[in-house]
Coordinates of C-alpha atoms in Angstrom, one line a residue:
Chain K
M21 CA 0.0 0.0 0.0
T22 CA 1.2 3.5 -0.7
L23 CA 0.4 6.7 1.1
G24 CA -1.8 7.8 -1.8
E25 CA -3.8 4.6 -1.6
L26 CA -4.2 5.1 2.1
W27 CA -5.7 8.5 1.6
G28 CA -8.0 7.2 -1.1
Q29 CA -9.6 4.4 0.8
T30 CA -12.1 4.1 3.6
G31 CA -10.7 2.5 6.7
E32 CA -12.3 -0.9 7.7
W33 CA -13.6 0.5 11.0
L34 CA -15.8 3.1 9.1
K35 CA -17.5 0.5 6.9
G36 CA -20.5 0.4 9.2
T37 CA -20.5 -3.4 9.4
G38 CA -20.3 -5.7 12.4
P39 CA -22.7 -6.4 15.3
D40 CA -24.8 -3.5 16.7
T41 CA -23.0 -1.1 14.4
D42 CA -25.9 1.4 14.5
I43 CA -24.9 2.2 18.1
I44 CA -21.3 0.9 18.4
M45 CA -19.3 2.4 15.5
S46 CA -16.1 0.6 16.3
S47 CA -14.2 -1.5 18.9
R48 CA -10.6 -1.0 19.7
I49 CA -7.8 -2.8 21.6
R50 CA -4.5 -1.1 22.4
L51 CA -1.5 -2.9 23.9
A52 CA 1.5 -1.1 25.3
R53 CA 4.8 -2.9 25.0
N54 CA 8.4 -2.0 25.6
L55 CA 11.7 -3.6 24.6
A56 CA 13.6 -4.8 27.6
K57 CA 17.0 -3.6 26.4
Y58 CA 16.2 0.1 25.9
P59 CA 15.1 2.9 28.2
F60 CA 11.5 4.2 27.6
P61 CA 11.3 6.7 24.6
H62 CA 11.4 9.9 26.6
W63 CA 14.5 8.7 28.5
A64 CA 16.3 7.2 25.5
S65 CA 19.0 8.7 23.3
A66 CA 18.6 9.4 19.6
G67 CA 20.7 6.3 18.8
Q68 CA 18.6 4.1 21.1
L69 CA 15.4 5.4 19.5
E70 CA 16.7 4.5 16.1
G71 CA 17.7 1.1 17.5
I72 CA 14.1 0.5 18.6
I73 CA 12.7 1.5 15.2
S74 CA 15.1 -0.9 13.4
D75 CA 14.5 -3.8 15.9
F76 CA 10.8 -3.4 15.4
E77 CA 11.2 -3.3 11.6
G78 CA 13.1 -6.5 11.7
A79 CA 10.5 -8.2 13.9
Y80 CA 7.3 -7.1 12.1
K81 CA 8.6 -8.3 8.7
K82 CA 8.8 -11.8 10.1
T83 CA 5.1 -11.9 11.0
D84 CA 2.2 -12.8 8.7
Y85 CA 0.1 -9.8 9.5
F86 CA 1.7 -7.0 7.6
K87 CA 1.8 -8.0 4.0
G88 CA 1.3 -4.8 2.0
A89 CA 1.4 -2.7 5.1
L90 CA 2.8 0.8 5.2
F91 CA 5.7 1.7 7.5
L92 CA 6.0 5.5 7.9
R93 CA 8.5 7.7 9.7
I94 CA 6.6 10.5 11.2
D95 CA 9.4 13.1 10.5
E96 CA 9.1 12.4 6.8
L97 CA 5.4 13.4 6.6
D98 CA 4.2 17.0 6.1
S99 CA 2.0 18.6 8.7
I100 CA -1.3 17.9 6.8
E101 CA -0.4 14.2 6.4
K102 CA 0.4 13.9 10.1
Q103 CA -2.9 15.4 11.0
M104 CA -4.7 13.1 8.6
L105 CA -3.3 10.1 10.4
I106 CA -4.8 11.4 13.6
E107 CA -8.1 12.0 12.0
R108 CA -8.1 8.4 10.7
H109 CA -7.4 7.3 14.3
L110 CA -4.2 5.6 13.3
I111 CA -1.9 7.7 15.6
S112 CA -2.3 9.9 18.6
R113 CA -1.8 13.6 18.9
E114 CA 1.2 13.0 21.2
H115 CA 2.9 11.0 18.4
I116 CA 3.3 14.1 16.2
A117 CA 4.3 16.6 19.0
N118 CA 8.0 15.7 18.5
P119 CA 8.1 13.8 15.3
E120 CA 11.8 12.8 15.3
H121 CA 12.6 9.1 15.7
K122 CA 9.0 8.1 15.6
A123 CA 7.2 5.8 13.2
V124 CA 4.0 4.0 12.5
L125 CA 3.1 0.7 10.9
I126 CA -0.4 0.6 9.2
S127 CA -1.9 -2.6 7.9
E128 CA -3.6 -2.7 4.6
R129 CA -7.2 -2.1 5.7
E130 CA -6.2 0.1 8.6
I131 CA -7.3 -2.6 11.1
I132 CA -3.9 -2.8 12.7
S133 CA -1.6 0.2 13.5
I134 CA 1.5 0.1 15.6
M135 CA 3.0 3.4 16.9
V136 CA 6.8 3.2 17.5
N137 CA 8.3 5.4 20.2
E138 CA 5.2 7.1 21.3
E139 CA 4.9 7.1 25.2
D140 CA 5.9 3.4 25.0
H141 CA 8.2 1.7 22.5
L142 CA 5.2 0.0 20.9
R143 CA 1.5 0.8 21.0
I144 CA -0.3 -1.9 19.2
Q145 CA -3.8 -0.9 18.1
V146 CA -6.5 -3.1 16.5
L147 CA -9.6 -1.3 15.3
Q148 CA -12.7 -3.0 13.9
P149 CA -16.1 -1.9 12.9
G150 CA -19.1 -2.6 15.1
F151 CA -19.4 -4.2 18.6
N152 CA -16.6 -6.7 18.3
L153 CA -14.4 -6.6 21.4
H154 CA -13.5 -10.3 21.8
D155 CA -12.4 -10.8 18.2
T156 CA -10.5 -7.5 18.3
W157 CA -8.7 -8.7 21.5
K158 CA -7.9 -12.1 19.9
L159 CA -6.3 -10.4 16.9
A160 CA -4.3 -8.1 19.2
D161 CA -3.2 -11.1 21.3
K162 CA -2.0 -13.0 18.2
I163 CA 0.0 -10.0 16.8
D164 CA 1.6 -9.5 20.3
E165 CA 2.6 -13.2 20.4
E166 CA 4.1 -13.1 16.9
L167 CA 6.1 -9.9 17.7
E168 CA 7.3 -11.4 21.0
Q169 CA 9.0 -14.2 19.2
N170 CA 11.5 -11.8 17.8
L171 CA 11.5 -9.0 20.5
E172 CA 12.2 -9.3 24.2
F173 CA 9.6 -7.3 26.0
A174 CA 10.1 -5.6 29.4
V175 CA 8.1 -7.7 31.9
S176 CA 8.2 -8.7 35.5
S177 CA 6.6 -11.8 37.0
D178 CA 4.7 -9.7 39.5
L179 CA 3.8 -6.6 37.5
G180 CA 3.4 -8.0 34.0
Y181 CA 4.2 -5.8 31.1
L182 CA 6.2 -2.7 32.3
T183 CA 5.2 0.6 30.8
C184 CA 6.5 4.1 30.8
C185 CA 3.6 5.3 32.8
P186 CA 2.5 3.2 35.8
T187 CA -1.2 3.7 34.8
N188 CA -0.6 1.2 32.0
A189 CA 1.4 -1.4 33.7
G190 CA 0.3 -5.1 34.0
T191 CA -1.7 -6.0 30.9
G192 CA -0.9 -2.7 29.1
L193 CA -4.4 -3.1 27.7
R194 CA -6.9 -0.4 26.9
A195 CA -10.1 -1.7 25.4
S196 CA -12.6 0.8 24.0
C197 CA -15.8 1.2 22.1
M198 CA -16.9 4.2 20.1
A199 CA -20.6 4.6 20.9
H200 CA -23.1 6.9 19.1
L201 CA -25.7 7.9 21.8
P202 CA -27.9 10.6 20.3
A203 CA -31.1 9.5 22.1
L204 CA -29.4 9.3 25.5
V205 CA -28.1 12.9 24.9
M206 CA -31.5 14.1 23.7
T207 CA -33.2 12.7 26.8
K208 CA -30.5 14.1 29.0
Q209 CA -29.4 10.7 30.3
A210 CA -25.8 10.7 28.9
G211 CA -24.3 12.6 31.9
R212 CA -25.8 10.2 34.4
I213 CA -24.5 7.2 32.5
I214 CA -21.0 8.6 32.2
Q215 CA -21.0 9.1 35.9
A216 CA -22.1 5.5 36.5
I217 CA -19.4 4.3 34.1
S218 CA -16.6 6.1 35.9
K219 CA -17.7 4.4 39.2
L220 CA -17.1 1.0 37.5
G221 CA -13.5 1.8 36.6
M222 CA -14.3 2.9 33.0
T223 CA -14.0 6.3 31.4
A224 CA -15.8 8.2 28.6
R225 CA -14.0 10.5 26.1
G226 CA -14.9 12.3 22.9
L227 CA -14.5 11.2 19.3
F228 CA -10.8 12.0 19.1
G229 CA -9.7 10.5 22.4
E230 CA -8.2 12.1 25.5
G231 CA -9.1 15.7 26.2
T232 CA -11.7 16.0 23.4
E233 CA -15.4 16.8 23.6
A234 CA -18.2 14.4 22.8
Y235 CA -19.0 16.1 19.4
G236 CA -21.7 14.4 17.3
N237 CA -22.9 12.4 20.3
F238 CA -20.0 10.1 20.0
F239 CA -18.5 8.7 23.2
Q240 CA -15.3 6.6 23.5
I241 CA -15.7 4.3 26.5
S242 CA -12.7 2.4 27.8
N243 CA -11.2 0.7 30.9
Q244 CA -9.0 2.6 33.3
V245 CA -7.4 -0.2 35.3
T246 CA -4.7 -2.4 33.6
L247 CA -3.2 -4.3 36.6
G248 CA -4.8 -7.0 38.6
H249 CA -7.3 -8.2 36.0
S250 CA -6.7 -10.5 33.1
E251 CA -7.2 -9.3 29.6
E252 CA -10.3 -11.4 29.2
E253 CA -11.8 -10.0 32.4
I254 CA -11.1 -6.4 31.2
V255 CA -12.7 -7.1 27.8
D256 CA -15.6 -8.9 29.4
S257 CA -16.5 -6.2 31.8
L258 CA -16.3 -3.5 29.1
E259 CA -18.5 -5.7 26.9
R260 CA -21.1 -6.1 29.7
I261 CA -21.2 -2.4 30.3
M262 CA -21.5 -1.6 26.6
K263 CA -24.4 -4.1 26.3
Q264 CA -26.3 -2.2 29.0
I265 CA -25.5 1.1 27.3
I266 CA -26.8 -0.3 23.9
E267 CA -30.0 -1.3 25.7
Q268 CA -30.4 2.1 27.3
E269 CA -29.8 3.9 24.0
N270 CA -32.3 1.6 22.3
T271 CA -34.9 2.2 24.9
A272 CA -34.4 6.0 24.7
R273 CA -34.6 5.8 20.8
N274 CA -37.9 3.9 21.0
S275 CA -39.3 6.3 23.5
V276 CA -38.3 9.4 21.4
F277 CA -39.7 7.7 18.3
A278 CA -43.0 6.8 20.0
N279 CA -43.6 9.9 22.1
Q280 CA -41.8 12.7 20.2
R281 CA -42.1 11.7 16.7
L282 CA -42.9 15.1 15.3
L283 CA -40.1 16.8 17.2
L284 CA -37.7 14.2 16.0
E285 CA -38.7 14.5 12.4
D286 CA -38.4 18.3 12.7
R287 CA -34.9 18.0 14.0
I288 CA -33.9 15.6 11.2
S289 CA -35.4 17.8 8.5
R290 CA -33.8 20.9 9.9
S291 CA -30.4 19.2 10.1
L292 CA -30.8 18.0 6.6
A293 CA -31.7 21.4 5.4
E294 CA -28.7 22.9 7.1
L295 CA -26.3 20.3 5.7
K296 CA -27.7 20.9 2.2
S297 CA -27.6 24.7 2.2
A298 CA -25.1 26.0 4.7
K299 CA -22.3 28.1 3.2
L300 CA -20.0 27.9 6.2
I301 CA -19.9 25.0 8.6
S302 CA -17.5 24.0 11.4
S303 CA -16.5 20.4 11.9
E304 CA -18.2 20.4 15.3
E305 CA -21.4 21.7 13.9
A306 CA -21.3 19.3 11.0
L307 CA -20.7 16.3 13.3
N308 CA -23.7 17.3 15.4
L309 CA -25.9 17.5 12.3
L310 CA -24.6 14.3 10.8
S311 CA -25.3 12.6 14.1
I312 CA -29.0 13.5 13.8
I313 CA -29.1 12.3 10.2
R314 CA -27.5 9.0 11.3
L315 CA -30.2 8.6 14.0
G316 CA -32.8 9.3 11.3
V317 CA -31.4 6.5 9.1
D318 CA -31.1 4.1 12.1
L319 CA -34.7 4.6 13.0
G320 CA -35.9 4.2 9.4
I321 CA -37.3 7.8 9.3
M322 CA -34.9 8.4 6.4
K323 CA -34.1 6.0 3.6
G324 CA -30.5 7.2 3.0
P325 CA -27.7 7.9 3.0
D326 CA -26.2 4.6 4.1
R327 CA -24.1 4.3 7.2
N328 CA -20.9 3.7 5.3
M329 CA -21.2 7.1 3.6
L330 CA -22.1 8.9 6.8
N331 CA -19.2 7.3 8.8
D332 CA -16.8 8.2 6.0
L333 CA -18.1 11.8 6.0
F334 CA -17.2 12.0 9.7
I335 CA -13.5 11.7 8.7
Q336 CA -13.6 13.4 5.3
I337 CA -14.9 16.7 6.8
Q338 CA -12.0 16.9 9.3
P339 CA -9.6 19.8 8.7
A340 CA -6.6 18.0 7.4
H341 CA -8.7 15.7 5.1
L342 CA -10.3 18.8 3.6
Q343 CA -7.0 20.5 3.1
K344 CA -5.6 17.4 1.4
K345 CA -8.6 17.4 -1.0
E346 CA -8.0 21.1 -1.8
G347 CA -4.3 20.5 -2.1
K348 CA -3.3 23.5 0.1
R349 CA -3.4 24.9 3.6
L350 CA -6.7 26.7 4.4
S351 CA -7.6 29.1 7.1
A352 CA -10.4 28.1 9.6
E353 CA -13.0 30.1 7.6
E354 CA -11.8 28.7 4.2
R355 CA -12.1 25.3 5.7
D356 CA -15.7 26.0 6.9
A357 CA -16.6 27.1 3.3
V358 CA -15.0 24.1 1.6
R359 CA -16.6 21.8 4.2
A360 CA -20.1 23.3 3.6
E361 CA -19.7 22.9 -0.1
F362 CA -18.4 19.3 0.1
I363 CA -21.3 18.2 2.4
S364 CA -23.9 20.1 0.4
K365 CA -22.8 18.2 -2.8
K366 CA -23.0 14.9 -1.0
F367 CA -26.5 15.5 0.3
N368 CA -28.0 17.1 -2.8
I369 CA -27.3 14.0 -4.9
Q370 CA -28.7 11.5 -2.4
P371 CA -32.4 10.6 -2.7
I372 CA -33.6 11.3 0.8
L373 CA -36.8 11.1 2.9
Chain I
M4 CA -20.5 35.3 20.2
I5 CA -17.0 36.2 19.1
C6 CA -14.0 34.2 20.3
Q7 CA -12.6 35.8 23.5
V8 CA -9.0 34.9 22.6
C9 CA -8.5 36.1 19.0
G10 CA -11.5 38.4 19.0
K11 CA -12.0 37.6 15.3
N12 CA -13.8 34.3 14.7
E13 CA -17.2 33.0 15.9
A14 CA -16.9 31.2 19.2
T15 CA -17.9 27.5 18.8
V16 CA -16.5 26.0 22.0
E17 CA -17.3 26.8 25.6
F18 CA -14.2 26.2 27.6
T19 CA -13.9 26.0 31.4
E20 CA -10.5 26.6 32.9
I21 CA -9.6 26.1 36.5
I22 CA -6.4 27.7 37.7
D23 CA -5.6 27.8 41.4
D24 CA -9.3 27.2 42.4
E25 CA -10.4 30.1 40.1
V26 CA -13.0 29.0 37.5
K27 CA -12.9 30.9 34.2
Q28 CA -15.4 30.4 31.4
L29 CA -14.2 31.2 27.9
H30 CA -15.9 31.2 24.6
L31 CA -13.5 30.2 21.9
C32 CA -13.3 29.6 18.1
D33 CA -12.2 26.4 16.6
G34 CA -8.5 27.4 16.2
C35 CA -8.0 29.0 19.6
A36 CA -9.8 26.0 21.3
K37 CA -7.3 23.7 19.7
E38 CA -4.4 25.8 21.0
K39 CA -6.0 25.9 24.4
G40 CA -6.5 22.1 24.2
I41 CA -2.8 21.7 23.8
E42 CA -2.1 24.1 26.6
M43 CA -4.6 22.3 28.8
E44 CA -2.9 19.0 28.3
Q45 CA 0.3 20.5 29.5
H46 CA -1.4 22.0 32.5
F47 CA -3.3 18.9 33.7
S48 CA -1.1 16.1 32.3
I49 CA -1.4 12.7 33.8
S50 CA 2.2 13.2 34.8
D51 CA 1.3 16.0 37.1
L52 CA -1.5 14.0 38.7
L53 CA 0.8 11.0 39.2
A54 CA 3.5 13.1 40.5
G55 CA 0.9 14.5 42.9
I56 CA -0.2 11.2 44.3
S57 CA 3.2 9.7 44.3
G58 CA 4.3 12.5 46.6
L59 CA 1.8 11.4 49.2
D60 CA 3.8 8.3 49.7
D61 CA 7.0 10.1 50.2
K62 CA 7.8 9.8 53.9
P63 CA 10.7 12.0 55.1
S64 CA 13.6 9.6 54.6
G65 CA 16.2 11.2 56.8
E66 CA 19.7 10.7 55.4
E67 CA 18.7 8.0 53.0
P68 CA 20.0 8.8 49.5
P69 CA 17.3 9.1 46.9
L70 CA 16.3 5.9 45.1
K71 CA 18.1 5.5 41.7
C72 CA 17.7 3.0 38.9
G73 CA 21.0 1.3 38.3
K74 CA 20.2 0.7 34.6
C75 CA 19.0 4.0 33.2
G76 CA 20.1 6.4 36.0
M77 CA 16.6 7.8 36.7
T78 CA 16.1 8.8 40.3
Y79 CA 12.7 8.6 42.1
T80 CA 12.8 12.4 42.3
D81 CA 13.0 12.5 38.5
F82 CA 10.0 10.2 38.3
Q83 CA 8.1 12.5 40.7
K84 CA 8.8 15.4 38.5
I85 CA 7.9 13.9 35.1
G86 CA 5.5 11.1 36.1
R87 CA 7.1 8.7 33.7
L88 CA 9.6 6.0 34.4
G89 CA 13.0 5.6 32.7
C90 CA 13.0 1.9 31.9
G91 CA 11.6 -1.4 32.9
E92 CA 14.2 -1.8 35.7
C93 CA 12.9 1.3 37.4
Y94 CA 9.9 -0.7 38.6
D95 CA 12.4 -2.8 40.6
A96 CA 14.6 0.1 41.7
F97 CA 11.6 2.2 43.0
K98 CA 9.6 -0.8 44.2
K99 CA 9.2 0.5 47.7
N100 CA 7.5 3.7 46.5
L101 CA 5.9 2.3 43.4
L102 CA 3.9 -0.5 44.9
P103 CA 1.7 1.8 47.0
L104 CA 1.3 4.0 44.0
L105 CA 0.3 1.1 41.8
K106 CA -2.1 0.0 44.5
R107 CA -3.7 3.4 44.5
I108 CA -4.0 3.6 40.7
H109 CA -5.2 0.0 40.0
G110 CA -6.3 -1.3 43.4
S111 CA -3.8 -4.2 42.9
T112 CA -0.1 -4.9 42.8
R113 CA -0.2 -8.2 41.1
H114 CA -0.5 -8.8 37.4
I115 CA -3.0 -11.4 36.3
G116 CA -3.1 -12.2 32.6
K117 CA -0.8 -13.1 29.8
S118 CA 3.0 -13.0 29.9
P119 CA 5.5 -13.8 27.2
K120 CA 5.9 -17.6 26.8
E121 CA 9.5 -17.8 28.1
I122 CA 8.6 -16.1 31.4
D123 CA 6.1 -18.7 32.1
E124 CA 8.6 -21.5 31.7
T125 CA 11.5 -20.0 33.8
D126 CA 9.1 -18.4 36.3
G127 CA 10.5 -14.8 36.4
K128 CA 13.5 -13.4 34.9
K129 CA 16.0 -13.9 37.7
K130 CA 16.5 -16.1 40.6
I131 CA 16.2 -14.3 43.9
S132 CA 17.0 -15.4 47.4
E133 CA 14.3 -16.9 49.5
A134 CA 14.4 -14.0 52.0
Q135 CA 14.1 -11.4 49.2
E136 CA 11.1 -13.3 47.7
L137 CA 9.5 -13.4 51.2
R138 CA 10.1 -9.7 51.7
Q139 CA 8.4 -9.0 48.4
Q140 CA 5.5 -11.1 49.4
L141 CA 5.4 -9.3 52.7
Q142 CA 5.3 -5.9 51.0
R143 CA 2.5 -7.1 48.8
A144 CA 0.5 -8.5 51.8
I145 CA 0.9 -5.1 53.5
D146 CA -0.2 -3.3 50.4
M147 CA -3.3 -5.6 50.2
E148 CA -3.9 -5.1 53.9
E149 CA -3.7 -8.8 54.5
F150 CA -2.3 -8.5 57.9
E151 CA -2.5 -12.1 59.1
E152 CA -0.6 -13.2 56.0
A153 CA 1.9 -10.4 56.6
A154 CA 2.5 -11.5 60.2
R155 CA 3.1 -15.1 59.0
L156 CA 5.6 -13.9 56.4
R157 CA 7.3 -11.6 58.9
D158 CA 7.9 -14.6 61.3
R159 CA 9.3 -16.6 58.4
I160 CA 11.8 -13.8 57.5
R161 CA 12.9 -13.5 61.1
A162 CA 13.5 -17.2 61.3
L163 CA 15.6 -17.1 58.1
E164 CA 17.6 -14.1 59.3
K165 CA 18.2 -15.7 62.7
K166 CA 19.4 -18.9 60.9
A167 CA 21.8 -16.7 58.8
K168 CA 23.1 -14.9 61.9
D169 CA 23.7 -18.1 63.8
K170 CA 25.9 -19.5 61.0
P171 CA 29.6 -19.2 61.9

């Protein structure tokens, strides 16, 4: 795969397939791993960081998972490309802050990505569409096992996998689901649920991870604790919590549909009208409107557009993706204009309602 | 409303900032909010929080030299400042202070779950003396507030030490 092919495709996790994909957009597993012979990235010399990159390159090429994968050095990308990788959920914001001696490996359909020299030497991510935590964990586990045959990871028999920050020690595992909860937000129940989640050792964040707002009614829900519970236990408890959230969202959707039908249709029609005719639109505003359209499609109030196109739009309207399409840097206002035009075109050709 | 930072663009984000117990509400545009977001991360990084709670466990140590990792050279004071460890060996070097911290973060100090295959076979990376192993178990029992188990372990360590002393 080339960089151009990457930008041209839709990541697997946006395909809108998989179980309960109307509410759970994607499931993600992240494993933090470090090589025993080097200091952690922030404490390592330039030479050691390069050693980590080349050890990892040697190891991943011996596995079966990365045929046709793309291995990128972050310092060789321009600023728009770096931002695009973040928008595609392939790397973190922290990974581009100091791009020297950092890299990322991306599998062909963007299901697997491995950041090299982020906070830990390796951050293995597996990202799948729909509510699919167990399969996602199984794949991450296999990749970990294959890499481990050629890399010696920092571990202790008491504390498990040793990580740069003690908050990740033990399993090094972060499991998360991206949930679309418009009806819970509409019925003002989302806050209560997020509070309850945090009491159970889980946390909720926005669409783009740590420190971001829940734009477009998307919530990323993940485990906090990594030590003292097995990987299966962690995945199981997140799965159980997500099942309850799905049930609550469905109940709220049914209630809104049954009791406030006209109000709901009004919001959907207005959202559609804005998306079709706005001349300036920010990404937050667009996400919030698209979220309502998505709900309309899920509830069968609207016939189209399909979920695949809507999911892809969530990424295509992000600032760097827009700038790549235009082939130049744009100011915030220029982006809002380009975004409005792009969205309006998409919606005006779709047969809707 | 117009962004309160640049005074040019439309404010799209409501931002609450808390500095020294003072709550400030700001209305920001897209761009300024992003910049603020980055600032905010630096203000309230997980490192600061960790450094904060790790300090709670810092008892005045008298003349004891600060703990230092023999492999990467990081001191416990470094860790308290940056909230990140220097290498895997630091966990061992700072064990005394890290175990209570891990307990506070995770509610546990014992990994349950997968380990690399080799570790399972050789049971840990290095052989340690029986007394050392017992002391580690003792620390763990104390951390877990299992005091009966702790007392039992303490007696076994004393017996071992007595045996070592009695040897010519």
